C-alpha positions as MATLAB code, in Angstrom:
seq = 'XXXXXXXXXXXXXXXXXXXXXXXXXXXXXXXXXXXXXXXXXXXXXXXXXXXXXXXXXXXXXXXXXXXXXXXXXXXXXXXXXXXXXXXXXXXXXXXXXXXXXXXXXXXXXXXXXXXXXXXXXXXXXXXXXXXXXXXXXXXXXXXXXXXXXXXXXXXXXXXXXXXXXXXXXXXXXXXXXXXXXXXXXXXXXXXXXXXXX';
ca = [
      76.789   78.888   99.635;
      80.403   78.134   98.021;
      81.558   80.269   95.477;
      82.543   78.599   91.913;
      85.082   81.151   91.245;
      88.604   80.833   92.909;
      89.979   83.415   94.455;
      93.088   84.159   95.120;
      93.283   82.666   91.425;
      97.492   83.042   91.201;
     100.026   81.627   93.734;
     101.517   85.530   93.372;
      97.977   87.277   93.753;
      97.757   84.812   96.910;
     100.961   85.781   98.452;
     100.251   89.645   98.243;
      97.269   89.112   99.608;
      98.385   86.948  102.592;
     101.243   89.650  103.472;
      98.486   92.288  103.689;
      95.698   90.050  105.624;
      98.542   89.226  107.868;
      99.951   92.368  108.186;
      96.750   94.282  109.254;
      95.518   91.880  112.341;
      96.802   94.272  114.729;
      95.269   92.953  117.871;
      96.903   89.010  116.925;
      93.241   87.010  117.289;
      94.067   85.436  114.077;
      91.369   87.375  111.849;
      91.394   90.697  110.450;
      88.015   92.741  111.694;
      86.570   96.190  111.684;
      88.448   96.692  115.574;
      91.870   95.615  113.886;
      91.078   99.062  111.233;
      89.969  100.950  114.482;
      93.950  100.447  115.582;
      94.978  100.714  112.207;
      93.618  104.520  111.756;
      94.926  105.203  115.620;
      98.142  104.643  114.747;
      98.124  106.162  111.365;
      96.575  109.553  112.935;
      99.183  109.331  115.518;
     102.093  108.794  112.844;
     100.753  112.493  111.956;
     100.461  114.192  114.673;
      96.699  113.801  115.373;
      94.562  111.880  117.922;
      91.581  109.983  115.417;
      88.473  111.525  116.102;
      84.760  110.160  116.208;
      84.638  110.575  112.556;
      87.970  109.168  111.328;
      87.291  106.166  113.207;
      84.419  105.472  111.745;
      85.743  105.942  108.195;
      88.588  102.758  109.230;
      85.974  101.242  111.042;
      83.462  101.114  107.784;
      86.315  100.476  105.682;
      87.137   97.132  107.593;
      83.398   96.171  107.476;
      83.230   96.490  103.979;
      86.395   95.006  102.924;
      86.893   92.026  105.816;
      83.169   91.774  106.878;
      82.670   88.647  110.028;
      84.886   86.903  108.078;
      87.286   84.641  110.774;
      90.685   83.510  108.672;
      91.753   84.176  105.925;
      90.158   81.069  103.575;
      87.311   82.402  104.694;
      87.907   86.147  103.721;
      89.062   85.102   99.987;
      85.845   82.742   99.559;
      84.107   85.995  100.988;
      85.697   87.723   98.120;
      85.371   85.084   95.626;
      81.191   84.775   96.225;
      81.385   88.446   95.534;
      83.481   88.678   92.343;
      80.566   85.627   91.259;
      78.004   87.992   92.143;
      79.026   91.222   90.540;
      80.637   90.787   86.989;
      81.036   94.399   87.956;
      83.393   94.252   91.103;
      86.215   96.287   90.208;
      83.858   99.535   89.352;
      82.390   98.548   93.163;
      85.572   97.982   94.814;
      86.749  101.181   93.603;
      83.966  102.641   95.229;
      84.374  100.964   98.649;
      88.128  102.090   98.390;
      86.411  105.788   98.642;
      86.191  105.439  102.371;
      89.396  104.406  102.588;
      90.725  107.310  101.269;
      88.540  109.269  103.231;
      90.258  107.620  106.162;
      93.721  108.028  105.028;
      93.419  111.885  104.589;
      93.996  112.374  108.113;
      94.124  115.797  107.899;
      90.417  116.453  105.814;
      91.832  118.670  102.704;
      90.614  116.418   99.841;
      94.365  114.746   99.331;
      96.721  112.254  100.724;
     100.337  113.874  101.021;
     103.451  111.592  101.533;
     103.116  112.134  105.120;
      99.738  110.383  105.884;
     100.676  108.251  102.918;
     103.633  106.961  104.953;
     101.589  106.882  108.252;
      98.977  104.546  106.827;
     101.327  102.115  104.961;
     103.806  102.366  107.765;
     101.239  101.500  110.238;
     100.895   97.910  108.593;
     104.480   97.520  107.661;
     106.876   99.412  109.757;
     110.041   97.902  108.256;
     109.427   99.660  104.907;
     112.246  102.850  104.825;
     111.514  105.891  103.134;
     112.561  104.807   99.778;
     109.787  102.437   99.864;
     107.262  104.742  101.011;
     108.328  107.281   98.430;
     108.446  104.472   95.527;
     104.938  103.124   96.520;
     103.550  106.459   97.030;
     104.918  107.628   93.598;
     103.435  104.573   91.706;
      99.747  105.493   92.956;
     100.609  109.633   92.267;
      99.402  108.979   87.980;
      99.748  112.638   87.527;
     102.445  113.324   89.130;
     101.501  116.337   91.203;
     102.937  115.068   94.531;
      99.086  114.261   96.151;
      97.033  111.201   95.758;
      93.498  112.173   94.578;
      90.386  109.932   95.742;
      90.749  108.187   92.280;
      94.639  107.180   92.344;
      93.970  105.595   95.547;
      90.807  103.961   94.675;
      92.124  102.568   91.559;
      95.331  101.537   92.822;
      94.029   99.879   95.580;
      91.245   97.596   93.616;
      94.231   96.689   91.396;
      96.314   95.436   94.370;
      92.978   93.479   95.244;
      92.554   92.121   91.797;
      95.385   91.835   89.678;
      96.122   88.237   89.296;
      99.693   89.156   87.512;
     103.058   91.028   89.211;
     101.731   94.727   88.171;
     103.474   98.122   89.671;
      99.901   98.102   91.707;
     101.783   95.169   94.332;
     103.547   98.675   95.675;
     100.262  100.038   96.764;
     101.585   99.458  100.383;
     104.903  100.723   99.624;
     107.894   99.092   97.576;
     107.428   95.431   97.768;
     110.470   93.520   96.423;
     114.175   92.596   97.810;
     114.747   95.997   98.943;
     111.718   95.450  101.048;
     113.613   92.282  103.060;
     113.773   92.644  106.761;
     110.866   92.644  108.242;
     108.094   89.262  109.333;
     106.465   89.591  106.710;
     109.275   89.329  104.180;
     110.189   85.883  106.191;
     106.969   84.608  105.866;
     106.507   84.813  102.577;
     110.102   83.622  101.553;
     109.687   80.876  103.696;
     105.960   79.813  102.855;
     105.720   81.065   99.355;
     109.291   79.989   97.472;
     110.950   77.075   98.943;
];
């Protein structure tokens, strides 16, 4: 059954989320799936040193089942998305629930935080043009408090905002600094050639 509710409902909430559905089908089959999140948290662990165990990849693997489901393109993903925001009037207070396991996934390492480190390996994973200054600047808008970790909160919020927010917000950095400093890479082309002509 078709949704009633549109979704992406802004041409800029649209374009963020085309760069990251884009971005994150690492095996090129057209679709993002629960195997593209599998290569997604191999990378990431190897970014830090570590070879993903049995557990980590099942964290990525759940996290791309709840977030992508069977879903085959990317229309189909955001009416996926819009059925479920008809569904639940509360979908943010879900979402940031799903975005639990993804924390779990990014904190590579199992202490309860996400440093810069496995910060950078999971957003550099998708987007390996951003520099450090866009790592740092996206990692720093999640960090609220300002203690140099992300807790299983920033992230969770942060991320549903990137989801949701129909508006430009500081949330769009939630995969690093995403702006003209952030020109270079496919990505970046895409969208300036598909999203402003």
């Amino acid at each position: 059954m078709a949704s009633s509710i549109k979704f992406p409902t802004t041409s800029f909430q649209d374009a963020k989320l085309r760069r990251m559905y884009e971005a994150k089908d690492f095996d090129n089959n057209g679709y993002v799936s629960s195997n593209d999140f599998a290569i997604w948290g191999k990378i990431a662990a190897e970014k830090v040193g570590l070879d993903l165990d049995d557990e980590g990849k099942e964290y990525w693997v759940s996290v791309g089942e709840s977030y992508f489901g069977n879903t085959k393109s990317y229309d189909e993903w955001t009416g996926f998305f819009a059925a479920f925001i008809e569904k639940c009037p509360n979908y943010r207070e879900i979402s940031r629930d799903i975005n639990v396991k993804l924390f779990k996934a990014v904190d590579s390492n199992k202490d309860g935080v996400v440093n810069l480190a496995e910060y950078k390996a999971f957003v550099t994973a998708v987007f390996p043009n951003l520099t450090d200054d866009d790592v740092e600047y996206g990692f720093n808008i999640i960090d609220e408090d300002g203690d140099g970790v992300l807790s299983q909160e920033e992230v969770a919020t942060a991320c549903a905002h990137y989801y949701y927010d129909e508006e430009d917000t500081k949330y769009k950095h939630f995969y690093g600094r995403w702006d003209e400093k952030s020109k270079g890479g496919s990505i970046w082309t895409w969208l300036t050639s598909s999203c402003y002509e």
